[in-house]
Amino acid sequence: MTRVSRDFGNTMQRDAVPSVSADVSFVSNRFPHYRIGANNKIMEPKEGPEVPSMKDIVARETAKLIEQKKRLSVRDLASKFEKGLAAAAKLSEEVEALAVQLTKSEGDLIHEKSEVKKLANILKQASEDARKLVDEERSFARAEIENARAAVQRVEEALKEQERIAQTSGKQEMEDLRKEVQEARRIKMLHQPSKVMDMEHELRALRTQLAEKSMHSLQLQKELAMIKKLQENKSRLYVIDGSETLGSYLRITSCVDKAPDILKCSIQWYRVLPDGGKKELISGATKPFYAPEPFDVGRILQADIVSDDQTVSVTTAGPIDPAAGLGSYVEALVRKPETEFNVVITQMNGQDHPSNVVHTFHVGKMRIKLCKGRFTKAKENYSNSMQLCGVRGAGNAAPQALFWHVKKGQSLVLAFESERERNAAIMLARRFAFDCNIMLAGPGDRTPLGN
C-alpha cells in the first residue's frame, strides 16, 4: 500500500497550471470568478453586462448635469429676453401715449392762453367802463350832495325863522293869555258865568294852538334831523327804516348795492341814552327787524351789523316816541282791579302753536292769568322769575306779540288784537308788578335806563 504524502495536491496543481507571462493582459481588471463543477471541472460563469466603475458613473452624471444646466441657462435667457421685449414694447406704447397726450396738452394750453388773452382784454375794457361809470356816479353824487346841502341850509333858515316867529308869537300869546285869565277872574268875581265859559273856551283854543305849534316845531326838527341823516347815509351801507314810535315796526335796509346781504350778517340791537352814554343790550334782538316796546320809549335804538369781521352801527334818528293817547289809556286801566285782553297763543315753550282759539289774558293787581272760557291755562303771581316783554324778532307781527315767561319750564307768546292793546298790557302789568316791588322786564333786561 502506497502512502500519499501531504504535498501531493500542491504538486499536482503546480504541474497542472502553467506559468503566466508578465506580458499577458487581462480583459478585466478584476479577478475572474470561477466555479468548480463536478469532477473538479472549472466552469466559467455566464457573461453579464459590464458594470461601469464609480468613476465612470460620476463622470457621466457630471456631464449630464452640465448639459442640463446649459439647456436651462439658454431657456432662462430666452424667457428673460421675451419679458424684456414685452416690457420694451409696453414702454414704447406708453411713450407714444405720453407724446400724444403732451401734444394734446400743448394744444389745450395754446387754446387756454388765447382764451386768457381774450378775457384779459374783456376785463380791461370792463375796468375802463367801470372807471367811467364811477366817475359819472361821483359827479352825480357831488351834485346831489350840493343840492342836499342847499336844501338843508334852506330848511335851517326856515326853522330858525319859524322858531323866531314862534318865540315872538309865543310871548305875545302868553301875554294875551295872562290878560285873558285876569279878565276871566275879574268877570268871575262879577258873577258873569257866561262870559267866564267863553273865556275858558278861548283859553282851551289857545292851548290847542300852542300845542299844535309845538308839535309843528318838533316835526320840523325831526325833518331836519332826517335830512342830515339822509346826507350822512350817502356814505353808509345800511339804515333803519320805519316810524320811530312805540307800536311801529323797524327794519334794517341796505343803502347801496355793494352792501353785504343783511340776512347773512350777524345783528345785535341795543338801547342807548339820548346823550350817547350807557348802552344796554336787548337780549334776543338779533334779526334785521325789531318792534319797539315800552322800555324803548325815550331811548335811541342802535343795531350793530357784523359781516366779514367788520362792524357797522346804525341808529334811529332820535329817541323812540310814545304812542299817542296810550298813557292816558293805561292810567284809566290802572283804576280797575283787573283788565282782560283777547289773545291767541302763537308759541308754547318755544314750539309753534297753530291754533287760532281766542283766550283771555287777565292782568290783575297781584297776578296774571290766561284762561280759555272757564278753564285756566296759566296763572302766576308777580315774582322775580316772571318775565314780560314785547316779542323780539318775529317779523311784521312783532308789534302785536308779547312774550310771557310764566315760570321755569313754561313760556308763551301771545298775539293781541292791536299794537295799542299789547303795549297797554305790558305797561299795566309792569305798573302792578312795581307796586308789588317786582321789576317786570324781558330776558336779560335790567332796570330801564334813566329810571
PDB file of N, CA and C in Angstrom, residues 53-121:
ATOM      1  N   SER A  53     -17.515  51.439 -13.736  1.00  0.00           N
ATOM      2  CA  SER A  53     -16.879  51.797 -12.459  1.00  0.00           C
ATOM      3  C   SER A  53     -17.545  53.063 -11.883  1.00  0.00           C
ATOM      4  N   MET A  54     -17.218  53.325 -10.629  1.00  0.00           N
ATOM      5  CA  MET A  54     -17.781  54.508  -9.947  1.00  0.00           C
ATOM      6  C   MET A  54     -17.300  55.791 -10.582  1.00  0.00           C
ATOM      7  N   LYS A  55     -16.089  55.805 -11.029  1.00  0.00           N
ATOM      8  CA  LYS A  55     -15.524  56.992 -11.662  1.00  0.00           C
ATOM      9  C   LYS A  55     -16.253  57.318 -12.935  1.00  0.00           C
ATOM     10  N   ASP A  56     -16.546  56.241 -13.730  1.00  0.00           N
ATOM     11  CA  ASP A  56     -17.287  56.479 -14.971  1.00  0.00           C
ATOM     12  C   ASP A  56     -18.698  56.983 -14.687  1.00  0.00           C
ATOM     13  N   ILE A  57     -19.275  56.392 -13.684  1.00  0.00           N
ATOM     14  CA  ILE A  57     -20.652  56.838 -13.339  1.00  0.00           C
ATOM     15  C   ILE A  57     -20.662  58.305 -12.932  1.00  0.00           C
ATOM     16  N   VAL A  58     -19.702  58.712 -12.118  1.00  0.00           N
ATOM     17  CA  VAL A  58     -19.626  60.117 -11.677  1.00  0.00           C
ATOM     18  C   VAL A  58     -19.383  61.036 -12.846  1.00  0.00           C
ATOM     19  N   ALA A  59     -18.443  60.599 -13.752  1.00  0.00           N
ATOM     20  CA  ALA A  59     -18.149  61.443 -14.904  1.00  0.00           C
ATOM     21  C   ALA A  59     -19.354  61.586 -15.800  1.00  0.00           C
ATOM     22  N   ARG A  60     -20.061  60.471 -16.030  1.00  0.00           N
ATOM     23  CA  ARG A  60     -21.246  60.520 -16.881  1.00  0.00           C
ATOM     24  C   ARG A  60     -22.336  61.418 -16.288  1.00  0.00           C
ATOM     25  N   GLU A  61     -22.585  61.293 -15.003  1.00  0.00           N
ATOM     26  CA  GLU A  61     -23.609  62.133 -14.353  1.00  0.00           C
ATOM     27  C   GLU A  61     -23.228  63.608 -14.361  1.00  0.00           C
ATOM     28  N   THR A  62     -21.939  63.834 -14.202  1.00  0.00           N
ATOM     29  CA  THR A  62     -21.474  65.244 -14.225  1.00  0.00           C
ATOM     30  C   THR A  62     -21.708  65.858 -15.588  1.00  0.00           C
ATOM     31  N   ALA A  63     -21.388  65.087 -16.642  1.00  0.00           N
ATOM     32  CA  ALA A  63     -21.607  65.582 -17.999  1.00  0.00           C
ATOM     33  C   ALA A  63     -23.082  65.856 -18.260  1.00  0.00           C
ATOM     34  N   LYS A  64     -23.932  64.928 -17.788  1.00  0.00           N
ATOM     35  CA  LYS A  64     -25.380  65.145 -17.954  1.00  0.00           C
ATOM     36  C   LYS A  64     -25.837  66.429 -17.248  1.00  0.00           C
ATOM     37  N   LEU A  65     -25.353  66.636 -16.017  1.00  0.00           N
ATOM     38  CA  LEU A  65     -25.752  67.847 -15.269  1.00  0.00           C
ATOM     39  C   LEU A  65     -25.290  69.116 -15.953  1.00  0.00           C
ATOM     40  N   ILE A  66     -24.049  69.062 -16.491  1.00  0.00           N
ATOM     41  CA  ILE A  66     -23.525  70.255 -17.186  1.00  0.00           C
ATOM     42  C   ILE A  66     -24.376  70.544 -18.410  1.00  0.00           C
ATOM     43  N   GLU A  67     -24.740  69.509 -19.177  1.00  0.00           N
ATOM     44  CA  GLU A  67     -25.557  69.698 -20.363  1.00  0.00           C
ATOM     45  C   GLU A  67     -26.948  70.253 -20.012  1.00  0.00           C
ATOM     46  N   GLN A  68     -27.520  69.691 -18.923  1.00  0.00           N
ATOM     47  CA  GLN A  68     -28.844  70.166 -18.482  1.00  0.00           C
ATOM     48  C   GLN A  68     -28.776  71.618 -18.037  1.00  0.00           C
ATOM     49  N   LYS A  69     -27.680  71.952 -17.360  1.00  0.00           N
ATOM     50  CA  LYS A  69     -27.521  73.354 -16.905  1.00  0.00           C
ATOM     51  C   LYS A  69     -27.442  74.298 -18.090  1.00  0.00           C
ATOM     52  N   LYS A  70     -26.694  73.844 -19.132  1.00  0.00           N
ATOM     53  CA  LYS A  70     -26.607  74.706 -20.322  1.00  0.00           C
ATOM     54  C   LYS A  70     -27.978  74.925 -20.944  1.00  0.00           C
ATOM     55  N   ARG A  71     -28.756  73.769 -21.046  1.00  0.00           N
ATOM     56  CA  ARG A  71     -30.085  73.912 -21.634  1.00  0.00           C
ATOM     57  C   ARG A  71     -30.966  74.861 -20.810  1.00  0.00           C
ATOM     58  N   LEU A  72     -30.881  74.690 -19.467  1.00  0.00           N
ATOM     59  CA  LEU A  72     -31.684  75.585 -18.592  1.00  0.00           C
ATOM     60  C   LEU A  72     -31.241  77.028 -18.725  1.00  0.00           C
ATOM     61  N   SER A  73     -29.958  77.292 -18.806  1.00  0.00           N
ATOM     62  CA  SER A  73     -29.464  78.682 -18.918  1.00  0.00           C
ATOM     63  C   SER A  73     -29.984  79.313 -20.192  1.00  0.00           C
ATOM     64  N   VAL A  74     -29.984  78.588 -21.267  1.00  0.00           N
ATOM     65  CA  VAL A  74     -30.483  79.131 -22.536  1.00  0.00           C
ATOM     66  C   VAL A  74     -31.974  79.425 -22.452  1.00  0.00           C
ATOM     67  N   ARG A  75     -32.741  78.522 -21.792  1.00  0.00           N
ATOM     68  CA  ARG A  75     -34.178  78.728 -21.640  1.00  0.00           C
ATOM     69  C   ARG A  75     -34.476  79.965 -20.799  1.00  0.00           C
ATOM     70  N   ASP A  76     -33.701  80.118 -19.712  1.00  0.00           N
ATOM     71  CA  ASP A  76     -33.912  81.317 -18.865  1.00  0.00           C
ATOM     72  C   ASP A  76     -33.596  82.582 -19.631  1.00  0.00           C
ATOM     73  N   LEU A  77     -32.487  82.511 -20.386  1.00  0.00           N
ATOM     74  CA  LEU A  77     -32.139  83.700 -21.161  1.00  0.00           C
ATOM     75  C   LEU A  77     -33.235  84.035 -22.166  1.00  0.00           C
ATOM     76  N   ALA A  78     -33.780  83.000 -22.783  1.00  0.00           N
ATOM     77  CA  ALA A  78     -34.852  83.237 -23.763  1.00  0.00           C
ATOM     78  C   ALA A  78     -36.083  83.826 -23.086  1.00  0.00           C
ATOM     79  N   SER A  79     -36.415  83.305 -21.887  1.00  0.00           N
ATOM     80  CA  SER A  79     -37.582  83.837 -21.159  1.00  0.00           C
ATOM     81  C   SER A  79     -37.372  85.287 -20.754  1.00  0.00           C
ATOM     82  N   LYS A  80     -36.161  85.559 -20.245  1.00  0.00           N
ATOM     83  CA  LYS A  80     -35.869  86.938 -19.850  1.00  0.00           C
ATOM     84  C   LYS A  80     -35.888  87.853 -21.058  1.00  0.00           C
ATOM     85  N   PHE A  81     -35.372  87.376 -22.180  1.00  0.00           N
ATOM     86  CA  PHE A  81     -35.373  88.211 -23.383  1.00  0.00           C
ATOM     87  C   PHE A  81     -36.803  88.531 -23.819  1.00  0.00           C
ATOM     88  N   GLU A  82     -37.655  87.479 -23.771  1.00  0.00           N
ATOM     89  CA  GLU A  82     -39.057  87.711 -24.160  1.00  0.00           C
ATOM     90  C   GLU A  82     -39.729  88.711 -23.221  1.00  0.00           C
ATOM     91  N   LYS A  83     -39.446  88.565 -21.906  1.00  0.00           N
ATOM     92  CA  LYS A  83     -40.032  89.533 -20.946  1.00  0.00           C
ATOM     93  C   LYS A  83     -39.513  90.941 -21.197  1.00  0.00           C
ATOM     94  N   GLY A  84     -38.216  91.056 -21.418  1.00  0.00           N
ATOM     95  CA  GLY A  84     -37.652  92.385 -21.707  1.00  0.00           C
ATOM     96  C   GLY A  84     -38.229  92.981 -22.966  1.00  0.00           C
ATOM     97  N   LEU A  85     -38.420  92.115 -23.965  1.00  0.00           N
ATOM     98  CA  LEU A  85     -39.006  92.600 -25.218  1.00  0.00           C
ATOM     99  C   LEU A  85     -40.436  93.103 -25.002  1.00  0.00           C
ATOM    100  N   ALA A  86     -41.217  92.337 -24.169  1.00  0.00           N
ATOM    101  CA  ALA A  86     -42.596  92.782 -23.879  1.00  0.00           C
ATOM    102  C   ALA A  86     -42.594  94.096 -23.109  1.00  0.00           C
ATOM    103  N   ALA A  87     -41.670  94.217 -22.117  1.00  0.00           N
ATOM    104  CA  ALA A  87     -41.587  95.461 -21.344  1.00  0.00           C
ATOM    105  C   ALA A  87     -41.200  96.628 -22.238  1.00  0.00           C
ATOM    106  N   ALA A  88     -40.253  96.362 -23.172  1.00  0.00           N
ATOM    107  CA  ALA A  88     -39.838  97.432 -24.088  1.00  0.00           C
ATOM    108  C   ALA A  88     -41.001  97.856 -24.983  1.00  0.00           C
ATOM    109  N   ALA A  89     -41.788  96.872 -25.433  1.00  0.00           N
ATOM    110  CA  ALA A  89     -42.947  97.211 -26.279  1.00  0.00           C
ATOM    111  C   ALA A  89     -43.968  98.031 -25.495  1.00  0.00           C
ATOM    112  N   LYS A  90     -44.196  97.609 -24.235  1.00  0.00           N
ATOM    113  CA  LYS A  90     -45.147  98.368 -23.396  1.00  0.00           C
ATOM    114  C   LYS A  90     -44.648  99.777 -23.134  1.00  0.00           C
ATOM    115  N   LEU A  91     -43.344  99.905 -22.831  1.00  0.00           N
ATOM    116  CA  LEU A  91     -42.770 101.232 -22.595  1.00  0.00           C
ATOM    117  C   LEU A  91     -42.884 102.097 -23.835  1.00  0.00           C
ATOM    118  N   SER A  92     -42.672 101.471 -25.000  1.00  0.00           N
ATOM    119  CA  SER A  92     -42.797 102.230 -26.254  1.00  0.00           C
ATOM    120  C   SER A  92     -44.225 102.735 -26.436  1.00  0.00           C
ATOM    121  N   GLU A  93     -45.202 101.847 -26.111  1.00  0.00           N
ATOM    122  CA  GLU A  93     -46.603 102.285 -26.229  1.00  0.00           C
ATOM    123  C   GLU A  93     -46.900 103.416 -25.266  1.00  0.00           C
ATOM    124  N   GLU A  94     -46.385 103.307 -24.026  1.00  0.00           N
ATOM    125  CA  GLU A  94     -46.610 104.387 -23.053  1.00  0.00           C
ATOM    126  C   GLU A  94     -45.973 105.687 -23.506  1.00  0.00           C
ATOM    127  N   VAL A  95     -44.806 105.588 -24.044  1.00  0.00           N
ATOM    128  CA  VAL A  95     -44.138 106.801 -24.550  1.00  0.00           C
ATOM    129  C   VAL A  95     -44.955 107.430 -25.660  1.00  0.00           C
ATOM    130  N   GLU A  96     -45.449 106.580 -26.568  1.00  0.00           N
ATOM    131  CA  GLU A  96     -46.282 107.123 -27.654  1.00  0.00           C
ATOM    132  C   GLU A  96     -47.541 107.784 -27.102  1.00  0.00           C
ATOM    133  N   ALA A  97     -48.181 107.128 -26.090  1.00  0.00           N
ATOM    134  CA  ALA A  97     -49.386 107.726 -25.489  1.00  0.00           C
ATOM    135  C   ALA A  97     -49.053 109.034 -24.796  1.00  0.00           C
ATOM    136  N   LEU A  98     -47.910 109.051 -24.106  1.00  0.00           N
ATOM    137  CA  LEU A  98     -47.497 110.282 -23.427  1.00  0.00           C
ATOM    138  C   LEU A  98     -47.213 111.389 -24.420  1.00  0.00           C
ATOM    139  N   ALA A  99     -46.621 111.015 -25.533  1.00  0.00           N
ATOM    140  CA  ALA A  99     -46.346 112.013 -26.573  1.00  0.00           C
ATOM    141  C   ALA A  99     -47.649 112.583 -27.135  1.00  0.00           C
ATOM    142  N   VAL A 100     -48.634 111.671 -27.348  1.00  0.00           N
ATOM    143  CA  VAL A 100     -49.946 112.146 -27.843  1.00  0.00           C
ATOM    144  C   VAL A 100     -50.602 113.067 -26.824  1.00  0.00           C
ATOM    145  N   GLN A 101     -50.539 112.648 -25.562  1.00  0.00           N
ATOM    146  CA  GLN A 101     -51.142 113.473 -24.505  1.00  0.00           C
ATOM    147  C   GLN A 101     -50.438 114.815 -24.383  1.00  0.00           C
ATOM    148  N   LEU A 102     -49.101 114.800 -24.493  1.00  0.00           N
ATOM    149  CA  LEU A 102     -48.354 116.051 -24.430  1.00  0.00           C
ATOM    150  C   LEU A 102     -48.729 116.974 -25.576  1.00  0.00           C
ATOM    151  N   THR A 103     -48.893 116.369 -26.742  1.00  0.00           N
ATOM    152  CA  THR A 103     -49.301 117.178 -27.905  1.00  0.00           C
ATOM    153  C   THR A 103     -50.679 117.794 -27.678  1.00  0.00           C
ATOM    154  N   LYS A 104     -51.594 116.971 -27.127  1.00  0.00           N
ATOM    155  CA  LYS A 104     -52.936 117.481 -26.832  1.00  0.00           C
ATOM    156  C   LYS A 104     -52.890 118.559 -25.761  1.00  0.00           C
ATOM    157  N   SER A 105     -52.046 118.350 -24.731  1.00  0.00           N
ATOM    158  CA  SER A 105     -51.937 119.353 -23.664  1.00  0.00           C
ATOM    159  C   SER A 105     -51.383 120.661 -24.201  1.00  0.00           C
ATOM    160  N   GLU A 106     -50.415 120.546 -25.111  1.00  0.00           N
ATOM    161  CA  GLU A 106     -49.879 121.767 -25.703  1.00  0.00           C
ATOM    162  C   GLU A 106     -50.961 122.506 -26.485  1.00  0.00           C
ATOM    163  N   GLY A 107     -51.789 121.740 -27.193  1.00  0.00           N
ATOM    164  CA  GLY A 107     -52.888 122.380 -27.922  1.00  0.00           C
ATOM    165  C   GLY A 107     -53.874 123.055 -26.978  1.00  0.00           C
ATOM    166  N   ASP A 108     -54.216 122.324 -25.876  1.00  0.00           N
ATOM    167  CA  ASP A 108     -55.133 122.915 -24.893  1.00  0.00           C
ATOM    168  C   ASP A 108     -54.518 124.150 -24.257  1.00  0.00           C
ATOM    169  N   LEU A 109     -53.217 124.082 -23.979  1.00  0.00           N
ATOM    170  CA  LEU A 109     -52.549 125.226 -23.355  1.00  0.00           C
ATOM    171  C   LEU A 109     -52.566 126.431 -24.276  1.00  0.00           C
ATOM    172  N   ILE A 110     -52.335 126.182 -25.536  1.00  0.00           N
ATOM    173  CA  ILE A 110     -52.378 127.295 -26.500  1.00  0.00           C
ATOM    174  C   ILE A 110     -53.778 127.884 -26.568  1.00  0.00           C
ATOM    175  N   HIS A 111     -54.798 126.990 -26.554  1.00  0.00           N
ATOM    176  CA  HIS A 111     -56.181 127.472 -26.587  1.00  0.00           C
ATOM    177  C   HIS A 111     -56.521 128.277 -25.329  1.00  0.00           C
ATOM    178  N   GLU A 112     -56.094 127.738 -24.173  1.00  0.00           N
ATOM    179  CA  GLU A 112     -56.359 128.457 -22.920  1.00  0.00           C
ATOM    180  C   GLU A 112     -55.629 129.796 -22.888  1.00  0.00           C
ATOM    181  N   LYS A 113     -54.424 129.805 -23.423  1.00  0.00           N
ATOM    182  CA  LYS A 113     -53.678 131.060 -23.463  1.00  0.00           C
ATOM    183  C   LYS A 113     -54.418 132.111 -24.280  1.00  0.00           C
ATOM    184  N   SER A 114     -54.964 131.674 -25.416  1.00  0.00           N
ATOM    185  CA  SER A 114     -55.734 132.614 -26.237  1.00  0.00           C
ATOM    186  C   SER A 114     -56.997 133.075 -25.515  1.00  0.00           C
ATOM    187  N   GLU A 115     -57.655 132.118 -24.787  1.00  0.00           N
ATOM    188  CA  GLU A 115     -58.850 132.487 -24.036  1.00  0.00           C
ATOM    189  C   GLU A 115     -58.508 133.483 -22.925  1.00  0.00           C
ATOM    190  N   VAL A 116     -57.372 133.247 -22.253  1.00  0.00           N
ATOM    191  CA  VAL A 116     -56.936 134.173 -21.192  1.00  0.00           C
ATOM    192  C   VAL A 116     -56.678 135.560 -21.754  1.00  0.00           C
ATOM    193  N   LYS A 117     -56.068 135.600 -22.931  1.00  0.00           N
ATOM    194  CA  LYS A 117     -55.834 136.900 -23.547  1.00  0.00           C
ATOM    195  C   LYS A 117     -57.150 137.613 -23.852  1.00  0.00           C
ATOM    196  N   LYS A 118     -58.123 136.825 -24.372  1.00  0.00           N
ATOM    197  CA  LYS A 118     -59.431 137.424 -24.652  1.00  0.00           C
ATOM    198  C   LYS A 118     -60.079 137.942 -23.359  1.00  0.00           C
ATOM    199  N   LEU A 119     -60.014 137.102 -22.296  1.00  0.00           N
ATOM    200  CA  LEU A 119     -60.610 137.503 -21.015  1.00  0.00           C
ATOM    201  C   LEU A 119     -59.917 138.738 -20.455  1.00  0.00           C
ATOM    202  N   ALA A 120     -58.585 138.785 -20.603  1.00  0.00           N
ATOM    203  CA  ALA A 120     -57.850 139.961 -20.118  1.00  0.00           C
ATOM    204  C   ALA A 120     -58.303 141.216 -20.851  1.00  0.00           C
ATOM    205  N   ASN A 121     -58.506 141.093 -22.143  1.00  0.00           N
ATOM    206  CA  ASN A 121     -58.981 142.248 -22.906  1.00  0.00           C
ATOM    207  C   ASN A 121     -60.380 142.668 -22.469  1.00  0.00           C
TER     208      ASN A 121
END
